């Protein structure tokens, strides 16, 4: 299966995915890294793995539809079958959802439906919860909504700082995402999506 990874920033999840692919623990072909930020660090990581990149921002287009059409054109040029969001901080619009029905997967750093949005870790930390975690889900038109595929729990310790919690959550993401992608994309186990809140931790 040919996969495009979408990322906006650092790209530590991209790196975890690429390491799993290199170790043959994740059987999929990453044919493209797309970023909506021309200067994002993830683009450097992609170069390291010799993954073709495309990077442009919606600001460069007259409308969101025109932006999504440009994204779609790049995906089709590369014959992409699946889209994997790894820190892509934008809502996916109708055009891409229609072109890739049930073929877009996202990771989010909270136990959804709690704490969706841009600051899942900080929002959970500030709310004082004793447990948070990560969620992997199929993407629909909402913000961090869509059928849940898997969740991994992370306890909040009494002496945690936001940084120490972030570190453990990212570690959990890096373990969980390649495993779940292997089930769904690698093994083609599409039923995996039906079993909600499957806890792999
Ligand atoms: C990850 O924690 C990911 O779950 C989150 O962005 C971070 C990207 O880190 N995504 C969201 O919050 C989506 N709403 P990375 O660039 O180091 O992979």
mmCIF file with all atom_site columns, C-alpha atoms and ligand atoms in Angstrom:
data_model
loop_
_atom_site.group_PDB
_atom_site.id
_atom_site.type_symbol
_atom_site.label_atom_id
_atom_site.label_alt_id
_atom_site.label_comp_id
_atom_site.label_asym_id
_atom_site.label_entity_id
_atom_site.label_seq_id
_atom_site.pdbx_PDB_ins_code
_atom_site.Cartn_x
_atom_site.Cartn_y
_atom_site.Cartn_z
_atom_site.occupancy
_atom_site.B_iso_or_equiv
_atom_site.pdbx_formal_charge
_atom_site.auth_seq_id
_atom_site.auth_comp_id
_atom_site.auth_asym_id
_atom_site.auth_atom_id
_atom_site.pdbx_PDB_model_num
ATOM   1   C CA . UNK A 1 1   ? 0.000   0.000  0.000  1.00 0.00 ? 1   UNK A CA 1
ATOM   2   C CA . UNK A 1 2   ? 1.224   3.444  -0.915 1.00 0.00 ? 2   UNK A CA 1
ATOM   3   C CA . UNK A 1 3   ? 0.965   5.933  1.902  1.00 0.00 ? 3   UNK A CA 1
ATOM   4   C CA . UNK A 1 4   ? 1.322   9.700  2.227  1.00 0.00 ? 4   UNK A CA 1
ATOM   5   C CA . UNK A 1 5   ? 2.144   11.053 5.661  1.00 0.00 ? 5   UNK A CA 1
ATOM   6   C CA . UNK A 1 6   ? 0.872   14.556 6.478  1.00 0.00 ? 6   UNK A CA 1
ATOM   7   C CA . UNK A 1 7   ? 2.676   16.557 9.148  1.00 0.00 ? 7   UNK A CA 1
ATOM   8   C CA . UNK A 1 8   ? 2.884   20.215 10.162 1.00 0.00 ? 8   UNK A CA 1
ATOM   9   C CA . UNK A 1 9   ? 5.826   20.410 12.539 1.00 0.00 ? 9   UNK A CA 1
ATOM   10  C CA . UNK A 1 10  ? 8.439   18.399 14.341 1.00 0.00 ? 10  UNK A CA 1
ATOM   11  C CA . UNK A 1 11  ? 7.676   14.989 12.868 1.00 0.00 ? 11  UNK A CA 1
ATOM   12  C CA . UNK A 1 12  ? 8.615   12.660 15.714 1.00 0.00 ? 12  UNK A CA 1
ATOM   13  C CA . UNK A 1 13  ? 5.680   10.421 14.758 1.00 0.00 ? 13  UNK A CA 1
ATOM   14  C CA . UNK A 1 14  ? 6.833   10.457 11.149 1.00 0.00 ? 14  UNK A CA 1
ATOM   15  C CA . UNK A 1 15  ? 10.251  9.339  12.383 1.00 0.00 ? 15  UNK A CA 1
ATOM   16  C CA . UNK A 1 16  ? 8.736   6.523  14.498 1.00 0.00 ? 16  UNK A CA 1
ATOM   17  C CA . UNK A 1 17  ? 6.766   5.322  11.469 1.00 0.00 ? 17  UNK A CA 1
ATOM   18  C CA . UNK A 1 18  ? 9.841   5.404  9.227  1.00 0.00 ? 18  UNK A CA 1
ATOM   19  C CA . UNK A 1 19  ? 11.880  3.459  11.782 1.00 0.00 ? 19  UNK A CA 1
ATOM   20  C CA . UNK A 1 20  ? 9.180   0.777  11.938 1.00 0.00 ? 20  UNK A CA 1
ATOM   21  C CA . UNK A 1 21  ? 9.110   0.611  8.121  1.00 0.00 ? 21  UNK A CA 1
ATOM   22  C CA . UNK A 1 22  ? 12.912  0.301  8.009  1.00 0.00 ? 22  UNK A CA 1
ATOM   23  C CA . UNK A 1 23  ? 12.762  -2.482 10.626 1.00 0.00 ? 23  UNK A CA 1
ATOM   24  C CA . UNK A 1 24  ? 10.095  -4.246 8.492  1.00 0.00 ? 24  UNK A CA 1
ATOM   25  C CA . UNK A 1 25  ? 7.676   -4.124 11.417 1.00 0.00 ? 25  UNK A CA 1
ATOM   26  C CA . UNK A 1 26  ? 5.392   -1.940 9.355  1.00 0.00 ? 26  UNK A CA 1
ATOM   27  C CA . UNK A 1 27  ? 4.641   -3.137 5.835  1.00 0.00 ? 27  UNK A CA 1
ATOM   28  C CA . UNK A 1 28  ? 3.691   -0.116 3.810  1.00 0.00 ? 28  UNK A CA 1
ATOM   29  C CA . UNK A 1 29  ? 5.401   2.113  1.304  1.00 0.00 ? 29  UNK A CA 1
ATOM   30  C CA . UNK A 1 30  ? 5.733   5.747  2.317  1.00 0.00 ? 30  UNK A CA 1
ATOM   31  C CA . UNK A 1 31  ? 5.723   7.505  -1.056 1.00 0.00 ? 31  UNK A CA 1
ATOM   32  C CA . UNK A 1 32  ? 5.222   11.092 0.102  1.00 0.00 ? 32  UNK A CA 1
ATOM   33  C CA . UNK A 1 33  ? 5.588   13.421 3.049  1.00 0.00 ? 33  UNK A CA 1
ATOM   34  C CA . UNK A 1 34  ? 3.233   16.361 2.722  1.00 0.00 ? 34  UNK A CA 1
ATOM   35  C CA . UNK A 1 35  ? 3.507   19.425 4.948  1.00 0.00 ? 35  UNK A CA 1
ATOM   36  C CA . UNK A 1 36  ? 1.344   22.530 5.079  1.00 0.00 ? 36  UNK A CA 1
ATOM   37  C CA . UNK A 1 37  ? 4.383   24.382 6.502  1.00 0.00 ? 37  UNK A CA 1
ATOM   38  C CA . UNK A 1 38  ? 7.258   25.015 4.111  1.00 0.00 ? 38  UNK A CA 1
ATOM   39  C CA . UNK A 1 39  ? 9.763   25.381 6.954  1.00 0.00 ? 39  UNK A CA 1
ATOM   40  C CA . UNK A 1 40  ? 8.724   22.443 9.135  1.00 0.00 ? 40  UNK A CA 1
ATOM   41  C CA . UNK A 1 41  ? 11.401  20.245 10.667 1.00 0.00 ? 41  UNK A CA 1
ATOM   42  C CA . UNK A 1 42  ? 9.645   17.111 9.430  1.00 0.00 ? 42  UNK A CA 1
ATOM   43  C CA . UNK A 1 43  ? 10.853  17.996 5.917  1.00 0.00 ? 43  UNK A CA 1
ATOM   44  C CA . UNK A 1 44  ? 14.460  17.484 7.083  1.00 0.00 ? 44  UNK A CA 1
ATOM   45  C CA . UNK A 1 45  ? 13.528  14.128 8.523  1.00 0.00 ? 45  UNK A CA 1
ATOM   46  C CA . UNK A 1 46  ? 11.943  13.121 5.206  1.00 0.00 ? 46  UNK A CA 1
ATOM   47  C CA . UNK A 1 47  ? 15.137  14.009 3.340  1.00 0.00 ? 47  UNK A CA 1
ATOM   48  C CA . UNK A 1 48  ? 17.083  11.764 5.708  1.00 0.00 ? 48  UNK A CA 1
ATOM   49  C CA . UNK A 1 49  ? 14.854  8.838  4.716  1.00 0.00 ? 49  UNK A CA 1
ATOM   50  C CA . UNK A 1 50  ? 14.844  9.918  1.045  1.00 0.00 ? 50  UNK A CA 1
ATOM   51  C CA . UNK A 1 51  ? 11.088  10.308 1.027  1.00 0.00 ? 51  UNK A CA 1
ATOM   52  C CA . UNK A 1 52  ? 9.740   12.692 -1.648 1.00 0.00 ? 52  UNK A CA 1
ATOM   53  C CA . UNK A 1 53  ? 8.175   15.790 -0.142 1.00 0.00 ? 53  UNK A CA 1
ATOM   54  C CA . UNK A 1 54  ? 5.591   18.385 -1.075 1.00 0.00 ? 54  UNK A CA 1
ATOM   55  C CA . UNK A 1 55  ? 5.018   21.481 1.045  1.00 0.00 ? 55  UNK A CA 1
ATOM   56  C CA . UNK A 1 56  ? 2.660   24.393 0.580  1.00 0.00 ? 56  UNK A CA 1
ATOM   57  C CA . UNK A 1 57  ? 0.189   26.263 2.729  1.00 0.00 ? 57  UNK A CA 1
ATOM   58  C CA . UNK A 1 58  ? -3.479  27.146 2.244  1.00 0.00 ? 58  UNK A CA 1
ATOM   59  C CA . UNK A 1 59  ? -2.441  30.821 2.429  1.00 0.00 ? 59  UNK A CA 1
ATOM   60  C CA . UNK A 1 60  ? -0.880  30.397 -1.005 1.00 0.00 ? 60  UNK A CA 1
ATOM   61  C CA . UNK A 1 61  ? -4.285  29.609 -2.551 1.00 0.00 ? 61  UNK A CA 1
ATOM   62  C CA . UNK A 1 62  ? -7.477  31.598 -3.154 1.00 0.00 ? 62  UNK A CA 1
ATOM   63  C CA . UNK A 1 63  ? -9.659  29.111 -1.323 1.00 0.00 ? 63  UNK A CA 1
ATOM   64  C CA . UNK A 1 64  ? -9.444  26.048 0.864  1.00 0.00 ? 64  UNK A CA 1
ATOM   65  C CA . UNK A 1 65  ? -10.923 24.052 -2.001 1.00 0.00 ? 65  UNK A CA 1
ATOM   66  C CA . UNK A 1 66  ? -8.105  25.135 -4.309 1.00 0.00 ? 66  UNK A CA 1
ATOM   67  C CA . UNK A 1 67  ? -5.593  24.135 -1.631 1.00 0.00 ? 67  UNK A CA 1
ATOM   68  C CA . UNK A 1 68  ? -7.188  20.718 -1.217 1.00 0.00 ? 68  UNK A CA 1
ATOM   69  C CA . UNK A 1 69  ? -7.301  20.228 -4.984 1.00 0.00 ? 69  UNK A CA 1
ATOM   70  C CA . UNK A 1 70  ? -3.546  20.909 -5.128 1.00 0.00 ? 70  UNK A CA 1
ATOM   71  C CA . UNK A 1 71  ? -2.996  18.395 -2.315 1.00 0.00 ? 71  UNK A CA 1
ATOM   72  C CA . UNK A 1 72  ? -5.175  15.873 -4.122 1.00 0.00 ? 72  UNK A CA 1
ATOM   73  C CA . UNK A 1 73  ? -3.238  16.371 -7.360 1.00 0.00 ? 73  UNK A CA 1
ATOM   74  C CA . UNK A 1 74  ? 0.039   15.532 -5.591 1.00 0.00 ? 74  UNK A CA 1
ATOM   75  C CA . UNK A 1 75  ? -1.528  12.464 -3.974 1.00 0.00 ? 75  UNK A CA 1
ATOM   76  C CA . UNK A 1 76  ? -2.848  11.216 -7.293 1.00 0.00 ? 76  UNK A CA 1
ATOM   77  C CA . UNK A 1 77  ? 0.465   11.835 -9.048 1.00 0.00 ? 77  UNK A CA 1
ATOM   78  C CA . UNK A 1 78  ? 2.030   9.559  -6.445 1.00 0.00 ? 78  UNK A CA 1
ATOM   79  C CA . UNK A 1 79  ? -0.798  6.984  -6.595 1.00 0.00 ? 79  UNK A CA 1
ATOM   80  C CA . UNK A 1 80  ? -1.393  7.283  -2.875 1.00 0.00 ? 80  UNK A CA 1
ATOM   81  C CA . UNK A 1 81  ? -3.798  4.720  -1.344 1.00 0.00 ? 81  UNK A CA 1
ATOM   82  C CA . UNK A 1 82  ? -3.833  5.898  2.282  1.00 0.00 ? 82  UNK A CA 1
ATOM   83  C CA . UNK A 1 83  ? -3.261  9.160  4.160  1.00 0.00 ? 83  UNK A CA 1
ATOM   84  C CA . UNK A 1 84  ? -1.684  9.010  7.612  1.00 0.00 ? 84  UNK A CA 1
ATOM   85  C CA . UNK A 1 85  ? -1.887  12.210 9.655  1.00 0.00 ? 85  UNK A CA 1
ATOM   86  C CA . UNK A 1 86  ? 1.031   12.611 12.056 1.00 0.00 ? 86  UNK A CA 1
ATOM   87  C CA . UNK A 1 87  ? 0.720   16.019 13.685 1.00 0.00 ? 87  UNK A CA 1
ATOM   88  C CA . UNK A 1 88  ? -1.104  17.593 10.729 1.00 0.00 ? 88  UNK A CA 1
ATOM   89  C CA . UNK A 1 89  ? -2.822  20.523 12.392 1.00 0.00 ? 89  UNK A CA 1
ATOM   90  C CA . UNK A 1 90  ? -5.652  21.149 9.935  1.00 0.00 ? 90  UNK A CA 1
ATOM   91  C CA . UNK A 1 91  ? -9.160  19.941 9.350  1.00 0.00 ? 91  UNK A CA 1
ATOM   92  C CA . UNK A 1 92  ? -9.473  17.643 6.356  1.00 0.00 ? 92  UNK A CA 1
ATOM   93  C CA . UNK A 1 93  ? -11.974 19.077 3.877  1.00 0.00 ? 93  UNK A CA 1
ATOM   94  C CA . UNK A 1 94  ? -14.694 17.427 1.805  1.00 0.00 ? 94  UNK A CA 1
ATOM   95  C CA . UNK A 1 95  ? -12.563 16.983 -1.277 1.00 0.00 ? 95  UNK A CA 1
ATOM   96  C CA . UNK A 1 96  ? -9.987  14.795 0.432  1.00 0.00 ? 96  UNK A CA 1
ATOM   97  C CA . UNK A 1 97  ? -12.577 12.942 2.523  1.00 0.00 ? 97  UNK A CA 1
ATOM   98  C CA . UNK A 1 98  ? -14.473 12.083 -0.656 1.00 0.00 ? 98  UNK A CA 1
ATOM   99  C CA . UNK A 1 99  ? -11.335 10.947 -2.478 1.00 0.00 ? 99  UNK A CA 1
ATOM   100 C CA . UNK A 1 100 ? -10.122 8.849  0.490  1.00 0.00 ? 100 UNK A CA 1
ATOM   101 C CA . UNK A 1 101 ? -13.224 7.494  2.263  1.00 0.00 ? 101 UNK A CA 1
ATOM   102 C CA . UNK A 1 102 ? -12.118 5.538  5.372  1.00 0.00 ? 102 UNK A CA 1
ATOM   103 C CA . UNK A 1 103 ? -8.570  5.841  4.135  1.00 0.00 ? 103 UNK A CA 1
ATOM   104 C CA . UNK A 1 104 ? -7.374  8.667  6.388  1.00 0.00 ? 104 UNK A CA 1
ATOM   105 C CA . UNK A 1 105 ? -6.046  7.909  9.879  1.00 0.00 ? 105 UNK A CA 1
ATOM   106 C CA . UNK A 1 106 ? -5.096  10.391 12.606 1.00 0.00 ? 106 UNK A CA 1
ATOM   107 C CA . UNK A 1 107 ? -3.326  10.278 15.946 1.00 0.00 ? 107 UNK A CA 1
ATOM   108 C CA . UNK A 1 108 ? -4.288  12.617 18.760 1.00 0.00 ? 108 UNK A CA 1
ATOM   109 C CA . UNK A 1 109 ? -2.583  13.055 22.153 1.00 0.00 ? 109 UNK A CA 1
ATOM   110 C CA . UNK A 1 110 ? -5.562  12.552 24.484 1.00 0.00 ? 110 UNK A CA 1
ATOM   111 C CA . UNK A 1 111 ? -8.209  9.963  25.232 1.00 0.00 ? 111 UNK A CA 1
ATOM   112 C CA . UNK A 1 112 ? -10.816 11.247 22.799 1.00 0.00 ? 112 UNK A CA 1
ATOM   113 C CA . UNK A 1 113 ? -13.537 12.428 22.964 1.00 0.00 ? 113 UNK A CA 1
ATOM   114 C CA . UNK A 1 114 ? -11.819 14.274 25.837 1.00 0.00 ? 114 UNK A CA 1
ATOM   115 C CA . UNK A 1 115 ? -9.535  17.186 24.919 1.00 0.00 ? 115 UNK A CA 1
ATOM   116 C CA . UNK A 1 116 ? -9.733  17.444 21.115 1.00 0.00 ? 116 UNK A CA 1
ATOM   117 C CA . UNK A 1 117 ? -8.009  20.283 19.261 1.00 0.00 ? 117 UNK A CA 1
ATOM   118 C CA . UNK A 1 118 ? -4.556  21.776 19.063 1.00 0.00 ? 118 UNK A CA 1
ATOM   119 C CA . UNK A 1 119 ? -3.477  21.367 22.710 1.00 0.00 ? 119 UNK A CA 1
ATOM   120 C CA . UNK A 1 120 ? -4.643  17.929 23.814 1.00 0.00 ? 120 UNK A CA 1
ATOM   121 C CA . UNK A 1 121 ? -1.790  17.321 26.268 1.00 0.00 ? 121 UNK A CA 1
ATOM   122 C CA . UNK A 1 122 ? -1.824  20.779 27.867 1.00 0.00 ? 122 UNK A CA 1
ATOM   123 C CA . UNK A 1 123 ? -5.616  20.844 28.155 1.00 0.00 ? 123 UNK A CA 1
ATOM   124 C CA . UNK A 1 124 ? -5.649  17.466 29.950 1.00 0.00 ? 124 UNK A CA 1
ATOM   125 C CA . UNK A 1 125 ? -2.749  18.492 32.218 1.00 0.00 ? 125 UNK A CA 1
ATOM   126 C CA . UNK A 1 126 ? -4.419  21.765 33.173 1.00 0.00 ? 126 UNK A CA 1
ATOM   127 C CA . UNK A 1 127 ? -7.735  20.003 33.806 1.00 0.00 ? 127 UNK A CA 1
ATOM   128 C CA . UNK A 1 128 ? -5.941  17.914 36.445 1.00 0.00 ? 128 UNK A CA 1
ATOM   129 C CA . UNK A 1 129 ? -6.987  14.489 35.140 1.00 0.00 ? 129 UNK A CA 1
ATOM   130 C CA . UNK A 1 130 ? -5.223  11.431 36.608 1.00 0.00 ? 130 UNK A CA 1
ATOM   131 C CA . UNK A 1 131 ? -5.209  9.630  33.285 1.00 0.00 ? 131 UNK A CA 1
ATOM   132 C CA . UNK A 1 132 ? -4.856  10.730 29.705 1.00 0.00 ? 132 UNK A CA 1
ATOM   133 C CA . UNK A 1 133 ? -3.334  9.055  26.662 1.00 0.00 ? 133 UNK A CA 1
ATOM   134 C CA . UNK A 1 134 ? -3.424  8.808  22.909 1.00 0.00 ? 134 UNK A CA 1
ATOM   135 C CA . UNK A 1 135 ? -6.129  7.986  20.382 1.00 0.00 ? 135 UNK A CA 1
ATOM   136 C CA . UNK A 1 136 ? -5.842  6.688  16.840 1.00 0.00 ? 136 UNK A CA 1
ATOM   137 C CA . UNK A 1 137 ? -8.964  7.156  14.747 1.00 0.00 ? 137 UNK A CA 1
ATOM   138 C CA . UNK A 1 138 ? -10.389 7.371  11.256 1.00 0.00 ? 138 UNK A CA 1
ATOM   139 C CA . UNK A 1 139 ? -10.848 10.932 10.100 1.00 0.00 ? 139 UNK A CA 1
ATOM   140 C CA . UNK A 1 140 ? -14.166 12.562 9.363  1.00 0.00 ? 140 UNK A CA 1
ATOM   141 C CA . UNK A 1 141 ? -15.133 16.208 8.856  1.00 0.00 ? 141 UNK A CA 1
ATOM   142 C CA . UNK A 1 142 ? -14.806 17.171 12.540 1.00 0.00 ? 142 UNK A CA 1
ATOM   143 C CA . UNK A 1 143 ? -11.865 18.156 14.721 1.00 0.00 ? 143 UNK A CA 1
ATOM   144 C CA . UNK A 1 144 ? -10.399 14.924 16.143 1.00 0.00 ? 144 UNK A CA 1
ATOM   145 C CA . UNK A 1 145 ? -13.681 13.069 15.694 1.00 0.00 ? 145 UNK A CA 1
ATOM   146 C CA . UNK A 1 146 ? -14.328 9.920  13.659 1.00 0.00 ? 146 UNK A CA 1
ATOM   147 C CA . UNK A 1 147 ? -14.413 6.231  14.634 1.00 0.00 ? 147 UNK A CA 1
ATOM   148 C CA . UNK A 1 148 ? -11.825 5.297  17.228 1.00 0.00 ? 148 UNK A CA 1
ATOM   149 C CA . UNK A 1 149 ? -9.448  2.493  16.287 1.00 0.00 ? 149 UNK A CA 1
ATOM   150 C CA . UNK A 1 150 ? -7.207  2.265  19.347 1.00 0.00 ? 150 UNK A CA 1
ATOM   151 C CA . UNK A 1 151 ? -6.338  4.077  22.538 1.00 0.00 ? 151 UNK A CA 1
ATOM   152 C CA . UNK A 1 152 ? -3.337  3.886  24.822 1.00 0.00 ? 152 UNK A CA 1
ATOM   153 C CA . UNK A 1 153 ? -3.533  5.174  28.379 1.00 0.00 ? 153 UNK A CA 1
ATOM   154 C CA . UNK A 1 154 ? -0.916  7.289  30.116 1.00 0.00 ? 154 UNK A CA 1
ATOM   155 C CA . UNK A 1 155 ? -1.147  8.050  33.851 1.00 0.00 ? 155 UNK A CA 1
ATOM   156 C CA . UNK A 1 156 ? -0.507  11.562 35.069 1.00 0.00 ? 156 UNK A CA 1
ATOM   157 C CA . UNK A 1 157 ? 1.926   11.477 38.006 1.00 0.00 ? 157 UNK A CA 1
ATOM   158 C CA . UNK A 1 158 ? 1.614   13.883 40.921 1.00 0.00 ? 158 UNK A CA 1
ATOM   159 C CA . UNK A 1 159 ? 5.082   15.301 40.202 1.00 0.00 ? 159 UNK A CA 1
ATOM   160 C CA . UNK A 1 160 ? 4.536   15.579 36.432 1.00 0.00 ? 160 UNK A CA 1
ATOM   161 C CA . UNK A 1 161 ? 5.303   18.799 34.634 1.00 0.00 ? 161 UNK A CA 1
ATOM   162 C CA . UNK A 1 162 ? 3.715   19.484 31.268 1.00 0.00 ? 162 UNK A CA 1
ATOM   163 C CA . UNK A 1 163 ? 7.055   18.551 29.683 1.00 0.00 ? 163 UNK A CA 1
ATOM   164 C CA . UNK A 1 164 ? 7.412   15.211 31.482 1.00 0.00 ? 164 UNK A CA 1
ATOM   165 C CA . UNK A 1 165 ? 3.822   14.302 30.596 1.00 0.00 ? 165 UNK A CA 1
ATOM   166 C CA . UNK A 1 166 ? 4.391   15.312 26.976 1.00 0.00 ? 166 UNK A CA 1
ATOM   167 C CA . UNK A 1 167 ? 7.429   13.084 26.842 1.00 0.00 ? 167 UNK A CA 1
ATOM   168 C CA . UNK A 1 168 ? 5.518   10.006 28.049 1.00 0.00 ? 168 UNK A CA 1
ATOM   169 C CA . UNK A 1 169 ? 2.611   10.695 25.709 1.00 0.00 ? 169 UNK A CA 1
ATOM   170 C CA . UNK A 1 170 ? 4.917   11.008 22.707 1.00 0.00 ? 170 UNK A CA 1
ATOM   171 C CA . UNK A 1 171 ? 6.615   7.757  23.707 1.00 0.00 ? 171 UNK A CA 1
ATOM   172 C CA . UNK A 1 172 ? 3.211   6.068  23.788 1.00 0.00 ? 172 UNK A CA 1
ATOM   173 C CA . UNK A 1 173 ? 2.356   7.538  20.367 1.00 0.00 ? 173 UNK A CA 1
ATOM   174 C CA . UNK A 1 174 ? 5.598   6.261  18.883 1.00 0.00 ? 174 UNK A CA 1
ATOM   175 C CA . UNK A 1 175 ? 4.902   2.733  20.177 1.00 0.00 ? 175 UNK A CA 1
ATOM   176 C CA . UNK A 1 176 ? 1.233   2.588  19.295 1.00 0.00 ? 176 UNK A CA 1
ATOM   177 C CA . UNK A 1 177 ? 0.950   4.274  15.902 1.00 0.00 ? 177 UNK A CA 1
ATOM   178 C CA . UNK A 1 178 ? 3.223   1.906  13.924 1.00 0.00 ? 178 UNK A CA 1
ATOM   179 C CA . UNK A 1 179 ? 1.486   -1.135 15.491 1.00 0.00 ? 179 UNK A CA 1
ATOM   180 C CA . UNK A 1 180 ? -1.981  0.088  14.588 1.00 0.00 ? 180 UNK A CA 1
ATOM   181 C CA . UNK A 1 181 ? -0.921  1.119  11.076 1.00 0.00 ? 181 UNK A CA 1
ATOM   182 C CA . UNK A 1 182 ? 0.509   -2.361 10.572 1.00 0.00 ? 182 UNK A CA 1
ATOM   183 C CA . UNK A 1 183 ? -2.844  -3.930 11.510 1.00 0.00 ? 183 UNK A CA 1
ATOM   184 C CA . UNK A 1 184 ? -4.894  -1.712 9.232  1.00 0.00 ? 184 UNK A CA 1
ATOM   185 C CA . UNK A 1 185 ? -2.665  -0.809 6.304  1.00 0.00 ? 185 UNK A CA 1
ATOM   186 C CA . UNK A 1 186 ? 0.055   -3.464 6.520  1.00 0.00 ? 186 UNK A CA 1
ATOM   187 C CA . UNK A 1 187 ? -2.201  -6.459 7.098  1.00 0.00 ? 187 UNK A CA 1
ATOM   188 C CA . UNK A 1 188 ? -5.274  -4.915 5.467  1.00 0.00 ? 188 UNK A CA 1
ATOM   189 C CA . UNK A 1 189 ? -7.251  -5.719 8.609  1.00 0.00 ? 189 UNK A CA 1
ATOM   190 C CA . UNK A 1 190 ? -9.978  -3.142 8.006  1.00 0.00 ? 190 UNK A CA 1
ATOM   191 C CA . UNK A 1 191 ? -12.259 -4.704 10.653 1.00 0.00 ? 191 UNK A CA 1
ATOM   192 C CA . UNK A 1 192 ? -9.877  -3.315 13.191 1.00 0.00 ? 192 UNK A CA 1
ATOM   193 C CA . UNK A 1 193 ? -11.831 -0.074 12.965 1.00 0.00 ? 193 UNK A CA 1
ATOM   194 C CA . UNK A 1 194 ? -15.125 -1.550 14.084 1.00 0.00 ? 194 UNK A CA 1
ATOM   195 C CA . UNK A 1 195 ? -13.934 -2.517 17.541 1.00 0.00 ? 195 UNK A CA 1
ATOM   196 C CA . UNK A 1 196 ? -14.067 0.766  19.349 1.00 0.00 ? 196 UNK A CA 1
ATOM   197 C CA . UNK A 1 197 ? -11.696 1.800  22.119 1.00 0.00 ? 197 UNK A CA 1
ATOM   198 C CA . UNK A 1 198 ? -9.455  -1.192 21.657 1.00 0.00 ? 198 UNK A CA 1
ATOM   199 C CA . UNK A 1 199 ? -6.750  -0.699 24.246 1.00 0.00 ? 199 UNK A CA 1
ATOM   200 C CA . UNK A 1 200 ? -3.358  -1.872 23.063 1.00 0.00 ? 200 UNK A CA 1
ATOM   201 C CA . UNK A 1 201 ? -1.451  -0.625 26.082 1.00 0.00 ? 201 UNK A CA 1
HETATM 202 C C1 . LIG B 2 .   ? 1.492   14.657 18.228 1.00 0.00 ? 1   LIG B C1 1
HETATM 203 O O1 . LIG B 2 .   ? 1.429   14.625 19.635 1.00 0.00 ? 1   LIG B O1 1
HETATM 204 C C2 . LIG B 2 .   ? 0.115   14.394 17.634 1.00 0.00 ? 1   LIG B C2 1
HETATM 205 O O2 . LIG B 2 .   ? -0.644  13.500 18.369 1.00 0.00 ? 1   LIG B O2 1
HETATM 206 C C3 . LIG B 2 .   ? -0.481  15.779 17.677 1.00 0.00 ? 1   LIG B C3 1
HETATM 207 O O3 . LIG B 2 .   ? 0.569   16.602 17.253 1.00 0.00 ? 1   LIG B O3 1
HETATM 208 C C4 . LIG B 2 .   ? 1.804   16.062 17.736 1.00 0.00 ? 1   LIG B C4 1
HETATM 209 C C5 . LIG B 2 .   ? 2.810   16.063 16.607 1.00 0.00 ? 1   LIG B C5 1
HETATM 210 O O4 . LIG B 2 .   ? 4.073   15.685 17.062 1.00 0.00 ? 1   LIG B O4 1
HETATM 211 N N1 . LIG B 2 .   ? -1.645  15.887 16.850 1.00 0.00 ? 1   LIG B N1 1
HETATM 212 C C6 . LIG B 2 .   ? -2.721  16.592 17.198 1.00 0.00 ? 1   LIG B C6 1
HETATM 213 O O5 . LIG B 2 .   ? -2.779  17.271 18.208 1.00 0.00 ? 1   LIG B O5 1
HETATM 214 C C7 . LIG B 2 .   ? -3.878  16.509 16.224 1.00 0.00 ? 1   LIG B C7 1
HETATM 215 N N2 . LIG B 2 .   ? -5.006  17.205 16.744 1.00 0.00 ? 1   LIG B N2 1
HETATM 216 P P1 . LIG B 2 .   ? 5.205   15.254 16.027 1.00 0.00 ? 1   LIG B P1 1
HETATM 217 O O6 . LIG B 2 .   ? 5.232   16.335 14.957 1.00 0.00 ? 1   LIG B O6 1
HETATM 218 O O7 . LIG B 2 .   ? 6.469   15.223 16.827 1.00 0.00 ? 1   LIG B O7 1
HETATM 219 O O8 . LIG B 2 .   ? 4.830   13.919 15.455 1.00 0.00 ? 1   LIG B O8 1
#
